[in-house]
Amino acid sequence: PPITRERRKIIEAYLKEQKFPIENVFVQTSYTFPREDAEGYCIFYDKKTRKCQIHSIKPETCVAGPITFDINKETQKIEWHLKKEKICLLAGKMCKNEKALRKHLELAKIEILRMVQQLDPKALQTILRIEEPETFKIDEDNIGKEILDKLISDS
């Protein structure tokens, strides 16, 4: 998941407070994200407990999961997508419970919109180039000019 500067500061403070034993937990490319271990698991995933070690402060996209997003510049909309059941069992359960899906979608929108607003243009543009074929569109909303402006330049 992408990490904003603000979220990175929150996570780093939490890790320091908790005396987390692993250093260099983030990878910095065109955007920042948590490092993966040798097996491809998020560095914050505890295989013994099968839980996130930073659950209370986890990244926005982790809170939003299995809902993800795309931004359609032509329609000027943010599109909300749900992962397919074959890659996410939780998504399958949500598909079968419309009320739970709608409730979670509202939370996901808040979290993802906060992240999108805080990401710098280059990070947002890079993230939007990542294909997510194992998803399907479930909703869309108008997107503000300040976010669309981030997509104009090819920085």
Backbone as a chain_set.jsonl record, in Angstrom:
{"seq": "PPITRERRKIIEAYLKEQKFPIENVFVQTSYTFPREDAEGYCIFYDKKTRKCQIHSIKPETCVAGPITFDINKETQKIEWHLKKEKICLLAGKMCKNEKALRKHLELAKIEILRMVQQLDPKALQTILRIEEPETFKIDEDNIGKEILDKLISDS", "coords": {"N": [[0.825, -1.213, 0.0], [0.417, 2.294, -0.695], [2.123, 4.879, 1.094], [1.603, 7.866, 2.737], [3.465, 10.895, 3.505], [2.622, 11.861, 5.969], [1.372, 9.587, 7.117], [3.562, 7.906, 7.238], [5.158, 9.192, 9.17], [3.508, 8.863, 11.422], [3.462, 6.06, 11.642], [6.221, 5.512, 11.994], [6.708, 6.807, 14.461], [5.058, 5.284, 16.107], [6.262, 2.746, 15.842], [8.732, 3.244, 17.011], [7.957, 3.857, 19.622], [6.849, 1.382, 20.317], [9.068, -0.144, 20.242], [9.787, -1.627, 17.946], [11.38, -4.306, 16.347], [12.546, -4.272, 13.768], [14.369, -2.584, 11.261], [14.424, -0.059, 8.642], [11.82, -0.206, 7.357], [10.371, 0.771, 5.246], [10.048, 1.168, 1.681], [11.298, 3.277, -0.778], [10.303, 4.458, -3.756], [8.938, 5.751, -6.608], [6.909, 6.276, -4.998], [6.197, 5.785, -1.498], [6.192, 2.75, 0.329], [5.369, -0.096, 2.485], [7.995, -2.366, 3.228], [8.477, -5.693, 1.947], [8.734, -9.068, 3.181], [10.968, -11.906, 2.624], [9.206, -13.789, 1.637], [7.231, -12.343, 0.464], [5.352, -11.168, 2.086], [3.839, -8.413, 3.801], [5.9, -6.374, 5.782], [4.864, -5.739, 8.226], [3.126, -7.732, 8.867], [2.361, -10.268, 11.067], [3.246, -13.474, 11.098], [2.849, -15.485, 12.949], [0.711, -14.713, 14.66], [-1.0, -14.009, 12.723], [-1.809, -11.427, 12.209], [-1.91, -7.863, 11.69], [0.759, -5.911, 12.753], [0.65, -3.24, 13.156], [-1.968, -2.502, 13.32], [-3.747, -0.599, 14.525], [-2.95, 1.799, 13.44], [-2.677, 1.489, 10.763], [-1.949, 1.793, 7.175], [-3.97, 3.848, 4.956], [-5.001, 2.505, 2.655], [-4.952, -0.094, 3.533], [-6.86, -0.078, 5.535], [-9.033, 0.448, 3.936], [-9.211, -1.779, 2.272], [-11.065, -4.569, 1.064], [-11.423, -2.713, -0.928], [-10.558, -0.638, -3.602], [-9.204, 1.928, -5.772], [-9.52, 4.079, -8.682], [-8.733, 6.809, -10.837], [-10.539, 8.527, -13.16], [-9.641, 10.571, -15.568], [-10.961, 11.64, -17.771], [-13.752, 11.537, -17.217], [-13.663, 12.84, -14.88], [-13.901, 11.617, -12.394], [-13.635, 9.72, -9.377], [-13.196, 6.363, -9.209], [-14.541, 3.582, -7.611], [-13.491, 0.418, -6.709], [-13.938, -3.101, -6.194], [-12.077, -5.805, -5.018], [-11.785, -9.008, -6.59], [-13.265, -12.095, -5.543], [-11.583, -14.299, -5.909], [-9.032, -13.396, -5.38], [-9.271, -12.266, -2.922], [-10.765, -13.246, -0.103], [-12.352, -11.854, 1.727], [-13.541, -9.909, 0.139], [-15.309, -11.461, -1.338], [-17.089, -12.216, 0.673], [-18.116, -9.728, 1.321], [-19.46, -9.084, -1.02], [-21.667, -10.656, -0.808], [-23.107, -9.476, 1.149], [-24.743, -6.815, 1.054], [-25.347, -4.595, 2.718], [-23.191, -4.533, 4.553], [-21.118, -4.155, 2.736], [-21.724, -1.584, 1.663], [-21.498, -0.023, 3.977], [-18.783, -0.396, 4.6], [-17.676, 0.631, 2.274], [-18.194, 3.383, 2.513], [-16.448, 4.074, 4.629], [-14.036, 3.326, 3.424], [-13.921, 5.151, 1.303], [-13.489, 7.585, 2.669], [-10.961, 7.116, 3.847], [-9.313, 6.549, 1.592], [-9.648, 8.875, 0.04], [-8.482, 10.755, 1.752], [-5.83, 9.868, 1.677], [-5.254, 10.19, -1.092], [-5.46, 12.96, -1.328], [-3.27, 13.713, 0.208], [-1.046, 12.585, -1.011], [1.833, 13.233, -3.056], [1.967, 14.665, -6.411], [3.563, 13.044, -8.23], [3.724, 10.552, -6.92], [0.984, 9.842, -6.791], [0.347, 9.721, -9.545], [1.997, 7.586, -10.317], [0.951, 5.448, -8.815], [-1.602, 5.28, -9.926], [-1.004, 4.204, -12.375], [-0.677, 1.549, -11.941], [-1.91, -1.509, -12.774], [-4.945, -3.143, -11.936], [-6.368, -5.749, -12.526], [-7.952, -7.681, -11.323], [-10.324, -6.704, -10.189], [-13.528, -5.064, -9.801], [-15.706, -2.421, -10.803], [-17.61, -0.612, -8.431], [-18.737, 1.764, -7.69], [-18.785, 5.366, -8.128], [-17.539, 8.714, -7.812], [-17.641, 12.305, -8.026], [-14.599, 14.096, -8.427], [-12.429, 16.351, -6.772], [-11.047, 19.489, -8.002], [-8.459, 20.054, -7.069], [-7.3, 17.563, -6.784], [-7.483, 16.532, -9.379], [-5.785, 18.34, -10.629], [-3.315, 17.418, -9.802], [-2.879, 15.401, -11.539], [-2.404, 16.451, -13.984], [0.191, 17.456, -14.676], [3.201, 15.872, -15.838], [5.027, 15.073, -13.839]], "CA": [[0.0, 0.0, 0.0], [1.151, 3.555, -0.66], [2.198, 5.545, 2.396], [1.827, 9.311, 2.659], [4.459, 11.39, 4.471], [1.957, 11.953, 7.267], [1.191, 8.233, 7.65], [4.897, 7.384, 7.554], [5.547, 9.763, 10.466], [2.687, 8.211, 12.449], [3.941, 4.681, 11.781], [7.572, 5.523, 12.568], [6.59, 7.147, 15.887], [4.471, 4.108, 16.76], [7.278, 1.689, 15.877], [9.736, 3.641, 18.006], [7.301, 3.703, 20.925], [6.653, -0.054, 20.559], [10.389, -0.78, 20.122], [9.693, -2.589, 16.843], [12.751, -4.787, 16.157], [13.022, -4.255, 12.385], [14.651, -1.25, 10.728], [14.2, 0.104, 7.2], [10.545, -0.86, 7.067], [9.747, 1.343, 4.055], [10.748, 1.238, 0.403], [11.003, 4.552, -1.433], [10.492, 4.509, -5.211], [8.155, 6.941, -6.959], [6.084, 6.47, -3.809], [6.672, 5.015, -0.349], [5.331, 1.642, 0.732], [6.038, -0.998, 3.425], [8.84, -3.41, 2.672], [7.97, -7.066, 2.05], [9.761, -10.025, 3.587], [11.43, -12.788, 1.545], [8.061, -14.547, 1.111], [6.279, -11.421, -0.147], [4.406, -10.637, 3.071], [4.103, -7.084, 4.347], [6.811, -6.421, 6.93], [4.083, -5.562, 9.447], [2.277, -8.908, 9.078], [2.921, -11.25, 11.996], [2.816, -14.795, 10.618], [2.425, -16.321, 14.084], [-0.629, -14.31, 15.101], [-1.75, -13.744, 11.494], [-2.397, -10.097, 12.363], [-1.08, -6.696, 11.398], [1.38, -5.399, 13.974], [0.354, -1.803, 13.275], [-3.389, -2.457, 12.985], [-4.426, 0.618, 14.991], [-2.497, 2.966, 12.665], [-2.288, 0.974, 9.446], [-2.166, 2.692, 6.032], [-5.346, 4.062, 4.496], [-5.458, 1.465, 1.73], [-5.173, -1.32, 4.31], [-8.164, 0.109, 6.171], [-10.041, 0.424, 2.869], [-9.269, -3.077, 1.611], [-10.638, -4.902, -0.29], [-11.848, -1.681, -1.88], [-9.455, 0.121, -4.168], [-9.705, 3.08, -6.533], [-8.855, 4.591, -9.872], [-9.255, 8.137, -11.171], [-10.79, 8.675, -14.581], [-9.467, 11.998, -15.883], [-11.958, 12.061, -18.767], [-15.044, 11.771, -16.565], [-13.358, 13.58, -13.654], [-14.5, 10.843, -11.298], [-12.865, 8.682, -8.711], [-13.953, 5.12, -9.344], [-14.326, 2.662, -6.493], [-13.463, -0.961, -7.189], [-13.84, -4.174, -5.206], [-11.271, -6.929, -5.49], [-12.56, -10.217, -6.853], [-13.169, -13.104, -4.488], [-10.479, -15.235, -6.126], [-7.795, -12.87, -4.785], [-9.559, -11.755, -1.579], [-11.962, -13.887, 0.441], [-13.195, -10.838, 2.351], [-14.326, -9.284, -0.928], [-16.404, -12.382, -1.629], [-18.071, -12.11, 1.76], [-18.773, -8.42, 1.209], [-20.383, -9.142, -2.163], [-22.878, -11.362, -0.387], [-23.763, -8.691, 2.192], [-24.808, -5.454, 0.502], [-25.312, -3.607, 3.803], [-21.805, -4.472, 5.043], [-20.314, -3.577, 1.663], [-21.996, -0.141, 1.598], [-20.926, 0.584, 5.186], [-17.33, -0.399, 4.45], [-17.352, 1.534, 1.17], [-18.166, 4.756, 3.032], [-15.19, 4.21, 5.367], [-12.949, 3.239, 2.44], [-13.872, 6.421, 0.574], [-12.864, 8.582, 3.549], [-9.541, 6.789, 3.992], [-8.604, 6.689, 0.315], [-9.632, 10.292, -0.343], [-7.463, 11.422, 2.575], [-4.534, 9.488, 1.128], [-5.106, 10.811, -2.412], [-5.218, 14.388, -1.106], [-1.956, 13.911, 0.823], [0.048, 12.113, -1.867], [2.331, 14.216, -4.013], [1.529, 14.315, -7.77], [4.318, 11.934, -8.826], [3.3, 9.315, -6.26], [-0.377, 9.531, -7.231], [0.4, 9.309, -10.95], [2.607, 6.252, -10.369], [-0.016, 4.492, -8.262], [-2.705, 5.119, -10.878], [-0.549, 3.398, -13.519], [-0.65, 0.137, -11.545], [-3.125, -2.208, -13.21], [-5.591, -4.032, -10.975], [-7.387, -6.426, -13.328], [-8.802, -8.566, -10.523], [-11.282, -5.872, -9.463], [-14.633, -4.562, -10.618], [-16.213, -1.121, -10.346], [-18.84, -0.682, -7.64], [-19.289, 3.102, -7.47], [-17.937, 6.469, -8.573], [-17.878, 10.028, -7.269], [-16.893, 13.425, -8.592], [-13.328, 14.33, -7.732], [-12.129, 17.776, -6.708], [-10.06, 20.069, -8.909], [-7.109, 19.963, -6.506], [-6.776, 16.221, -7.072], [-7.307, 16.461, -10.834], [-4.595, 19.125, -10.969], [-2.13, 16.579, -9.565], [-2.744, 14.455, -12.648], [-2.143, 17.193, -15.218], [1.623, 17.486, -15.008], [3.864, 14.574, -15.915], [6.221, 15.153, -12.997]], "C": [[0.858, 1.261, 0.0], [1.057, 4.196, 0.721], [2.442, 7.038, 2.164], [2.908, 9.705, 3.67], [3.868, 11.419, 5.88], [1.811, 10.577, 7.907], [2.539, 7.63, 8.028], [5.364, 7.901, 8.917], [4.794, 9.087, 11.61], [3.205, 6.797, 12.71], [5.319, 4.652, 12.432], [7.545, 5.862, 14.056], [6.047, 5.957, 16.675], [5.507, 2.993, 16.897], [8.349, 1.992, 16.919], [9.186, 3.427, 19.416], [7.162, 2.223, 21.308], [7.964, -0.842, 20.524], [10.372, -1.922, 19.096], [11.101, -3.004, 16.429], [13.332, -4.677, 14.746], [13.239, -2.815, 11.932], [14.39, -1.239, 9.225], [12.913, -0.59, 6.755], [9.863, -0.335, 5.806], [10.667, 1.276, 2.848], [10.33, 2.56, -0.225], [11.337, 4.43, -2.916], [9.824, 5.812, -5.647], [7.159, 7.263, -5.852], [6.631, 5.556, -2.714], [5.672, 3.915, -0.024], [6.091, 0.735, 1.697], [6.841, -2.067, 2.688], [8.137, -4.761, 2.835], [9.098, -7.963, 2.519], [10.095, -10.934, 2.405], [10.292, -13.583, 0.902], [6.998, -13.649, 0.484], [5.23, -10.869, 0.798], [4.815, -9.23, 3.491], [4.945, -7.241, 5.609], [6.055, -6.3, 8.256], [3.171, -6.754, 9.757], [3.004, -9.898, 9.978], [2.381, -12.625, 11.607], [2.333, -15.694, 11.75], [0.998, -15.993, 14.504], [-1.583, -14.106, 13.927], [-2.481, -12.399, 11.565], [-1.386, -9.026, 11.989], [-0.546, -6.138, 12.714], [1.148, -3.903, 14.173], [-1.129, -1.546, 12.983], [-4.05, -1.124, 13.359], [-4.048, 1.865, 14.19], [-2.153, 2.593, 11.225], [-2.621, 1.951, 8.318], [-3.624, 2.73, 5.565], [-5.842, 2.954, 3.58], [-5.656, 0.132, 2.431], [-6.521, -1.253, 5.026], [-9.26, -0.075, 5.122], [-10.228, -0.954, 2.241], [-10.496, -3.875, 1.987], [-11.136, -3.919, -1.359], [-10.619, -0.9, -2.323], [-10.044, 1.206, -5.077], [-8.924, 3.279, -7.825], [-9.44, 5.98, -10.102], [-9.343, 8.238, -12.683], [-10.724, 10.168, -14.907], [-10.53, 12.496, -16.855], [-13.294, 12.394, -18.122], [-14.907, 12.626, -15.307], [-14.026, 12.939, -12.439], [-13.443, 9.952, -10.663], [-13.754, 7.446, -8.733], [-13.552, 4.179, -8.215], [-14.474, 1.236, -7.001], [-13.369, -1.923, -6.013], [-13.005, -5.291, -5.804], [-12.176, -8.137, -5.69], [-12.277, -11.257, -5.774], [-11.972, -14.027, -4.672], [-9.147, -14.711, -5.602], [-8.014, -12.347, -3.366], [-10.87, -12.348, -1.069], [-12.911, -12.882, 1.094], [-14.08, -10.151, 1.315], [-15.522, -10.157, -1.287], [-17.498, -12.31, -0.58], [-18.828, -10.791, 1.674], [-19.785, -8.403, 0.07], [-21.715, -9.76, -1.766], [-23.662, -10.593, 0.671], [-23.733, -7.215, 1.789], [-24.696, -4.385, 1.588], [-23.884, -3.438, 4.332], [-20.898, -3.824, 3.999], [-20.494, -2.061, 1.618], [-21.387, 0.581, 2.804], [-19.405, 0.679, 5.059], [-16.896, 0.553, 3.331], [-17.274, 2.978, 1.657], [-16.881, 5.022, 3.81], [-14.005, 4.22, 4.403], [-12.803, 4.549, 1.672], [-13.169, 7.495, 1.401], [-11.36, 8.357, 3.614], [-8.768, 7.031, 2.694], [-8.558, 8.146, -0.131], [-8.607, 11.075, 0.472], [-6.071, 11.13, 2.015], [-4.272, 10.197, -0.205], [-4.805, 12.305, -2.268], [-3.804, 14.64, -0.591], [-0.789, 13.452, -0.047], [0.534, 13.227, -2.784], [1.965, 13.749, -5.429], [2.253, 13.109, -8.369], [3.896, 10.595, -8.226], [1.914, 8.901, -6.743], [-0.384, 9.043, -8.674], [0.972, 7.898, -11.086], [1.621, 5.192, -9.903], [-1.141, 4.234, -9.256], [-2.299, 4.339, -12.127], [-0.511, 1.9, -13.196], [-1.983, -0.502, -11.929], [-3.647, -3.103, -12.088], [-6.724, -4.765, -11.688], [-8.348, -7.302, -12.52], [-9.743, -7.772, -9.619], [-12.448, -5.541, -10.388], [-15.214, -3.312, -9.953], [-17.524, -1.291, -9.595], [-19.481, 0.69, -7.411], [-18.342, 4.137, -8.084], [-18.453, 7.761, -7.963], [-17.111, 11.089, -8.041], [-15.633, 13.626, -7.765], [-13.014, 15.821, -7.808], [-11.019, 18.211, -7.652], [-8.641, 19.925, -8.379], [-6.484, 18.588, -6.746], [-6.551, 16.063, -8.571], [-6.065, 17.223, -11.278], [-3.308, 18.333, -10.756], [-1.846, 15.664, -10.751], [-2.388, 15.139, -13.961], [-0.681, 17.133, -15.612], [2.184, 16.074, -15.038], [5.143, 14.599, -15.087], [6.704, 13.807, -12.564]], "O": [[1.915, 1.29, 0.63], [0.05, 4.071, 1.418], [3.386, 7.417, 1.47], [3.225, 8.938, 4.579], [4.527, 11.05, 6.853], [2.088, 10.409, 9.094], [2.645, 6.92, 9.028], [5.9, 7.141, 9.722], [5.381, 8.777, 12.647], [3.365, 6.389, 13.86], [5.557, 3.846, 13.332], [8.286, 5.263, 14.834], [6.519, 5.66, 17.772], [5.615, 2.369, 17.953], [8.814, 1.094, 17.622], [9.867, 2.885, 20.287], [7.334, 1.856, 22.471], [7.974, -2.053, 20.747], [10.871, -3.019, 19.348], [11.942, -2.139, 16.182], [14.513, -4.968, 14.553], [12.411, -1.94, 12.183], [14.163, -2.284, 8.616], [12.932, -1.455, 5.88], [8.885, -0.922, 5.342], [11.891, 1.32, 2.971], [9.153, 2.92, -0.207], [12.504, 4.312, -3.29], [10.125, 6.87, -5.096], [6.633, 8.373, -5.775], [7.432, 4.661, -2.984], [4.46, 4.12, -0.093], [7.321, 0.777, 1.739], [6.412, -2.595, 1.662], [7.316, -4.948, 3.734], [10.273, -7.67, 2.293], [9.564, -10.75, 1.309], [10.403, -14.003, -0.249], [5.971, -14.143, 0.019], [4.312, -10.174, 0.363], [6.002, -8.904, 3.528], [4.713, -8.149, 6.407], [6.563, -6.719, 9.296], [2.516, -6.776, 10.799], [4.125, -10.313, 9.684], [1.192, -12.899, 11.771], [1.496, -16.57, 11.531], [0.175, -16.891, 14.682], [-2.8, -14.038, 14.099], [-3.595, -12.245, 11.064], [-0.177, -9.256, 11.975], [-1.298, -5.922, 13.664], [1.425, -3.367, 15.246], [-1.49, -0.492, 12.46], [-4.833, -0.586, 12.577], [-4.747, 2.876, 14.253], [-1.416, 3.314, 10.552], [-3.468, 2.83, 8.48], [-4.388, 1.784, 5.754], [-6.982, 2.508, 3.711], [-6.448, -0.693, 1.974], [-7.236, -2.252, 5.112], [-10.294, -0.685, 5.398], [-11.307, -1.256, 1.73], [-10.918, -3.844, 3.143], [-11.249, -4.263, -2.536], [-9.757, -0.552, -1.515], [-11.263, 1.37, -5.132], [-7.84, 2.733, -8.024], [-10.527, 6.286, -9.612], [-8.353, 8.058, -13.393], [-11.628, 10.931, -14.567], [-10.954, 13.648, -16.772], [-13.903, 13.415, -18.442], [-15.901, 13.08, -14.74], [-14.621, 13.608, -11.593], [-12.501, 9.498, -11.313], [-14.914, 7.488, -8.325], [-12.37, 4.011, -7.914], [-15.466, 0.895, -7.645], [-12.794, -1.601, -4.973], [-13.201, -5.678, -6.956], [-13.208, -8.266, -5.032], [-11.2, -11.29, -5.179], [-11.4, -14.493, -3.687], [-8.219, -15.495, -5.398], [-7.049, -12.019, -2.676], [-11.949, -11.994, -1.545], [-14.129, -13.039, 1.023], [-15.241, -9.847, 1.59], [-16.621, -9.651, -1.514], [-18.686, -12.339, -0.902], [-20.033, -10.74, 1.922], [-20.842, -7.781, 0.18], [-22.76, -9.425, -2.324], [-24.758, -11.004, 1.052], [-22.814, -6.476, 2.142], [-24.02, -3.375, 1.393], [-23.427, -2.313, 4.532], [-20.014, -3.038, 4.34], [-19.508, -1.328, 1.541], [-20.828, 1.668, 2.663], [-18.814, 1.711, 5.374], [-15.858, 1.206, 3.439], [-16.378, 3.718, 1.252], [-16.284, 6.088, 3.665], [-13.084, 5.024, 4.548], [-11.687, 5.003, 1.421], [-12.338, 8.235, 0.874], [-10.578, 9.294, 3.456], [-7.7, 7.643, 2.702], [-7.53, 8.604, -0.629], [-7.937, 11.961, -0.059], [-5.239, 12.029, 1.894], [-3.188, 10.74, -0.418], [-3.984, 12.847, -3.008], [-3.202, 15.664, -0.912], [0.343, 13.889, 0.162], [-0.252, 14.062, -3.233], [1.682, 12.569, -5.632], [1.61, 12.239, -8.958], [3.73, 9.614, -8.951], [1.695, 7.734, -7.069], [-1.05, 8.057, -8.992], [0.478, 7.104, -11.888], [1.481, 4.149, -10.541], [-1.584, 3.096, -9.412], [-3.163, 3.862, -12.862], [-0.331, 1.078, -14.095], [-3.043, -0.085, -11.464], [-2.868, -3.741, -11.38], [-7.897, -4.449, -11.488], [-9.438, -7.625, -12.991], [-9.939, -8.109, -8.452], [-12.362, -5.717, -11.603], [-15.212, -3.169, -8.73], [-18.428, -2.001, -10.037], [-20.633, 0.773, -6.986], [-17.233, 3.806, -8.503], [-19.634, 7.891, -7.641], [-16.068, 10.813, -8.634], [-15.607, 13.359, -6.564], [-13.31, 16.47, -8.812], [-10.169, 17.415, -8.049], [-7.713, 19.696, -9.155], [-5.267, 18.476, -6.893], [-5.53, 15.516, -8.987], [-5.371, 16.798, -12.201], [-2.32, 18.556, -11.456], [-0.718, 15.211, -10.943], [-2.098, 14.464, -14.949], [-0.35, 16.798, -16.749], [1.693, 15.187, -14.341], [6.208, 14.2, -15.559], [7.701, 13.71, -11.849]]}, "num_chains": 1, "name": "protein.A"}
